[in-house]
Amino acid sequence: MKKILYSAPLLALLVACDPVCQEFDMDATLTAEQLTSALTIVPRNAGNNNLTFVTSPAQYIKVYDAETDEMVASGTMPTFQVVPPAREVSFYVTTVGQDGSIVKSSAKSLQVSEFTDLPAIYNDLFGDGAGGFTAHTWVWNDAVKCWGNGGYLEHTAPNWWTNDINQTDQEAIKRGLLQDGKDGWMKLGLSGVEMSRGDKGSIKVNENKVKPGWDIGQMNFKGTYPLLGIQPNVGNAPQYEYHILQADGTNLTLCAPEPGAGDWGTAWFWVFKKK
């Protein structure tokens, strides 16, 4: 039976751990224990959020968030960036064994407390002015038409059916969301969301754009939704996914299309300001 010896050519990368040499039997099935032992998660420096996943011997792996089971990276030396808040994160990986079966490692954890190279939108939404992040309270922008609809991928604020702060207040009452009216507020932070209506949840943001020059990213809610975050023409169904059209540290404009809307289809707009 032939065997082959692999060694990790990663001395420059593995500054926090020793290179690992392992001898795998090429005719045997790779076990979960072997894959777990072969896996190292390497932060850029201790506690940093920029991670590299290394296996020795090197092999193609898929990386999963152990909490959500979401695949977050893949490759022979994949990288992943953890976003705030500071916390313990856990990952597991899978690969294809010699017999074609999927092999899954045990989860490995590490603490992340330092955040570098984050997309600019994080500072625009959560920056504290001192290089850190904090939760901010947002309210309706009472200086403009703050809620209504318009053309998807074209307008950047309510344009067809528009409502000022007092009209928005009446719409909130009419739709059974009394706490979402003119006195409504939402506290958005990377550690969670609190709403004036009393519920809580979380958000994720990114800089993925659907149309260059129109939007600047995405904001996805879980467990709750923003003030009057509903689809009025779809039975007032809660809306959880939004395009970010403006986020400059003071103003926040969100947009969501009606189901199936294309260019110039109906979309809804929410215009807020920092309290």
Coordinates of C-alpha atoms in Angstrom, one line a residue, residues 19-253:
P19 CA 3.6 23.8 10.9
V20 CA 1.8 20.5 10.9
C21 CA 3.0 17.4 9.0
Q22 CA 0.6 14.5 8.7
E23 CA 0.8 11.2 6.9
F24 CA -2.5 10.1 5.3
D25 CA -3.2 6.7 3.9
M26 CA -4.3 7.5 0.3
D27 CA -6.3 4.2 0.2
A28 CA -8.1 4.9 3.4
T29 CA -11.2 7.0 4.1
L30 CA -10.5 10.4 5.6
T31 CA -12.1 10.6 9.0
A32 CA -13.8 13.5 10.7
E33 CA -11.1 13.3 13.4
Q34 CA -8.3 13.6 10.9
L35 CA -10.0 16.5 9.2
T36 CA -10.5 18.3 12.5
S37 CA -6.8 17.7 13.4
A38 CA -5.7 19.0 10.0
L39 CA -7.7 22.2 10.3
T40 CA -6.2 25.5 11.7
I41 CA -8.0 28.8 11.8
V42 CA -5.4 31.6 11.5
P43 CA -6.4 35.2 12.4
R44 CA -4.4 38.0 10.9
N45 CA -3.2 38.6 14.5
A46 CA -4.5 37.6 17.8
G47 CA -8.2 38.4 18.1
N48 CA -8.4 39.9 14.6
N49 CA -11.6 39.4 12.5
N50 CA -9.8 38.5 9.2
L51 CA -9.4 34.7 9.2
T52 CA -7.7 32.2 7.0
F53 CA -8.6 28.5 7.1
V54 CA -5.7 26.1 6.6
T55 CA -5.5 22.3 6.3
S56 CA -2.4 20.3 6.3
P57 CA -2.1 18.5 4.0
A58 CA -3.8 21.2 1.9
Q59 CA -7.2 20.2 0.4
Y60 CA -10.3 21.9 -1.0
I61 CA -12.7 22.7 1.9
K62 CA -16.0 24.4 2.4
V63 CA -16.3 26.5 5.6
Y64 CA -19.5 26.8 7.6
D65 CA -20.6 29.0 10.4
A66 CA -21.3 26.5 13.2
E67 CA -24.1 28.5 14.6
T68 CA -26.1 29.1 11.4
D69 CA -24.8 26.2 9.2
E70 CA -24.3 28.9 6.5
M71 CA -21.4 28.3 4.1
V72 CA -19.1 31.3 4.3
A73 CA -16.1 30.4 2.3
S74 CA -14.5 27.7 0.2
G75 CA -11.1 26.9 -1.4
T76 CA -7.8 25.3 -0.6
M77 CA -6.9 28.3 1.8
P78 CA -10.2 30.2 2.1
T79 CA -10.6 33.5 4.0
F80 CA -13.5 35.0 5.8
Q81 CA -14.1 38.3 7.6
V82 CA -16.1 38.3 10.8
V83 CA -18.1 41.5 11.4
P84 CA -18.9 43.1 14.8
P85 CA -19.9 42.6 17.6
A86 CA -16.9 41.1 19.4
R87 CA -17.7 37.5 20.3
E88 CA -16.6 33.9 20.2
V89 CA -17.1 32.5 16.7
S90 CA -17.2 28.8 15.6
F91 CA -16.7 27.1 12.3
Y92 CA -16.6 23.6 10.8
V93 CA -15.4 22.5 7.4
T94 CA -16.3 19.8 5.0
T95 CA -14.3 18.1 2.2
V96 CA -14.6 15.1 -0.1
G97 CA -13.0 11.9 1.1
Q98 CA -11.1 9.5 -1.0
D99 CA -14.2 7.4 -1.5
G100 CA -16.3 10.4 -2.6
S101 CA -18.1 10.8 0.7
I102 CA -18.5 14.1 2.4
V103 CA -16.3 14.4 5.6
K104 CA -17.3 17.0 8.2
S105 CA -14.9 18.2 10.9
S106 CA -15.9 19.1 14.4
A107 CA -16.4 22.8 15.2
K108 CA -13.5 25.0 16.2
S109 CA -13.9 28.3 18.0
L110 CA -11.9 31.4 18.6
Q111 CA -12.5 34.9 20.2
V112 CA -12.8 37.9 17.9
S113 CA -12.3 41.3 19.5
E114 CA -10.5 43.4 16.9
F115 CA -12.0 44.6 13.6
T116 CA -10.0 45.9 10.7
D117 CA -10.7 46.5 7.0
L118 CA -14.5 46.5 7.4
P119 CA -16.6 48.0 4.6
A120 CA -17.1 51.8 5.0
I121 CA -20.8 51.3 5.5
Y122 CA -20.2 49.9 9.0
N123 CA -18.7 53.2 10.1
D124 CA -21.4 55.2 8.4
L125 CA -24.1 53.3 10.2
F126 CA -22.5 52.3 13.5
G127 CA -19.3 54.5 13.9
D128 CA -18.8 56.2 17.2
G129 CA -16.4 58.8 15.8
A130 CA -13.5 57.3 17.7
G131 CA -12.8 54.2 15.6
G132 CA -15.3 52.0 17.4
F133 CA -19.0 51.0 16.9
T134 CA -22.1 51.8 18.9
A135 CA -25.9 51.5 18.6
H136 CA -27.6 54.6 17.2
T137 CA -31.3 55.6 17.5
W138 CA -33.1 56.6 14.3
V139 CA -36.4 58.4 13.8
W140 CA -38.5 59.5 10.9
N141 CA -37.0 62.4 8.9
D142 CA -39.7 65.0 9.5
A143 CA -38.1 67.5 7.1
V144 CA -39.0 65.5 4.0
K145 CA -41.6 63.1 2.7
C146 CA -40.5 60.2 4.8
W147 CA -42.6 57.2 3.7
G148 CA -44.2 56.1 0.4
N149 CA -43.6 54.5 -2.9
G150 CA -41.9 55.2 -6.2
G151 CA -40.0 53.6 -9.1
Y152 CA -37.7 50.7 -8.2
L153 CA -34.1 51.1 -9.3
E154 CA -34.8 54.7 -10.3
H155 CA -36.2 56.9 -7.5
T156 CA -34.2 57.4 -4.3
A157 CA -37.0 58.6 -2.1
P158 CA -40.9 58.5 -2.1
N159 CA -42.0 60.0 -5.4
W160 CA -45.4 58.7 -6.4
W161 CA -47.5 58.2 -3.3
T162 CA -45.8 60.3 -0.6
N163 CA -46.4 61.0 3.1
D164 CA -45.0 63.6 5.4
I165 CA -44.5 62.9 9.1
N166 CA -48.1 63.6 10.1
Q167 CA -49.5 61.5 7.2
T168 CA -47.1 58.7 8.1
D169 CA -48.4 58.9 11.7
Q170 CA -52.0 58.4 10.4
E171 CA -50.9 55.5 8.2
A172 CA -49.2 53.8 11.2
I173 CA -52.4 54.1 13.2
K174 CA -54.5 52.8 10.3
R175 CA -52.3 49.8 9.8
G176 CA -52.3 48.8 13.5
L177 CA -48.7 49.9 14.1
L178 CA -49.4 52.8 16.5
Q179 CA -45.8 52.8 17.9
D180 CA -44.4 53.2 14.4
G181 CA -45.8 56.7 13.8
K182 CA -44.3 60.1 14.3
D183 CA -42.9 59.3 17.8
G184 CA -41.5 55.9 16.6
W185 CA -37.9 55.1 16.9
M186 CA -35.5 52.2 16.3
K187 CA -32.2 51.6 17.9
L188 CA -29.8 49.9 15.4
G189 CA -26.6 48.3 16.6
L190 CA -24.4 45.4 15.6
S191 CA -25.3 43.6 18.8
G192 CA -29.1 43.9 18.2
V193 CA -32.1 46.0 17.3
E194 CA -34.7 47.6 19.6
M195 CA -38.0 49.0 18.3
S196 CA -40.4 51.5 19.9
R197 CA -43.1 48.9 19.4
G198 CA -41.3 46.8 21.9
D199 CA -39.9 44.0 19.9
K200 CA -36.2 43.2 19.3
G201 CA -34.1 41.5 16.7
S202 CA -30.9 41.8 14.8
I203 CA -29.5 43.1 11.5
K204 CA -26.8 42.4 9.0
V205 CA -25.4 44.9 6.5
N206 CA -23.1 44.6 3.5
E207 CA -22.1 46.6 0.5
N208 CA -23.7 44.4 -2.2
K209 CA -25.3 46.6 -4.8
V210 CA -28.1 45.8 -7.2
K211 CA -27.5 48.8 -9.4
P212 CA -24.3 50.9 -9.4
G213 CA -25.0 54.6 -8.6
W214 CA -28.4 53.8 -7.1
D215 CA -27.9 51.8 -3.9
I216 CA -24.9 51.4 -1.6
G217 CA -25.6 48.2 0.1
Q218 CA -28.1 45.9 1.9
M219 CA -29.7 45.8 5.3
N220 CA -31.4 42.6 6.4
F221 CA -33.5 42.3 9.6
K222 CA -34.2 39.2 11.6
G223 CA -36.8 39.0 14.4
T224 CA -38.2 42.4 13.7
Y225 CA -38.5 45.1 11.0
P226 CA -38.0 48.9 10.8
L227 CA -40.7 51.5 11.4
L228 CA -43.7 50.8 9.1
G229 CA -41.5 48.1 7.5
I230 CA -44.4 46.5 5.7
Q231 CA -45.7 45.9 2.2
P232 CA -49.0 47.8 2.0
N233 CA -50.1 46.2 -1.2
V234 CA -49.3 42.7 0.0
G235 CA -51.5 42.6 3.0
N236 CA -49.2 44.7 5.1
A237 CA -46.7 41.8 5.2
P238 CA -43.5 42.5 7.2
Q239 CA -40.5 43.4 5.0
Y240 CA -37.1 42.1 6.3
E241 CA -34.7 42.8 3.4
Y242 CA -33.8 46.3 2.2
H243 CA -31.6 48.2 -0.2
I244 CA -29.6 51.0 1.5
L245 CA -29.8 54.1 -0.7
Q246 CA -28.2 56.6 1.8
A247 CA -26.2 56.1 5.0
D248 CA -23.9 59.1 5.8
G249 CA -23.9 59.0 9.5
T250 CA -26.8 61.3 9.8
N251 CA -29.4 60.1 7.3
L252 CA -30.6 56.7 6.4
T253 CA -32.8 55.8 3.4

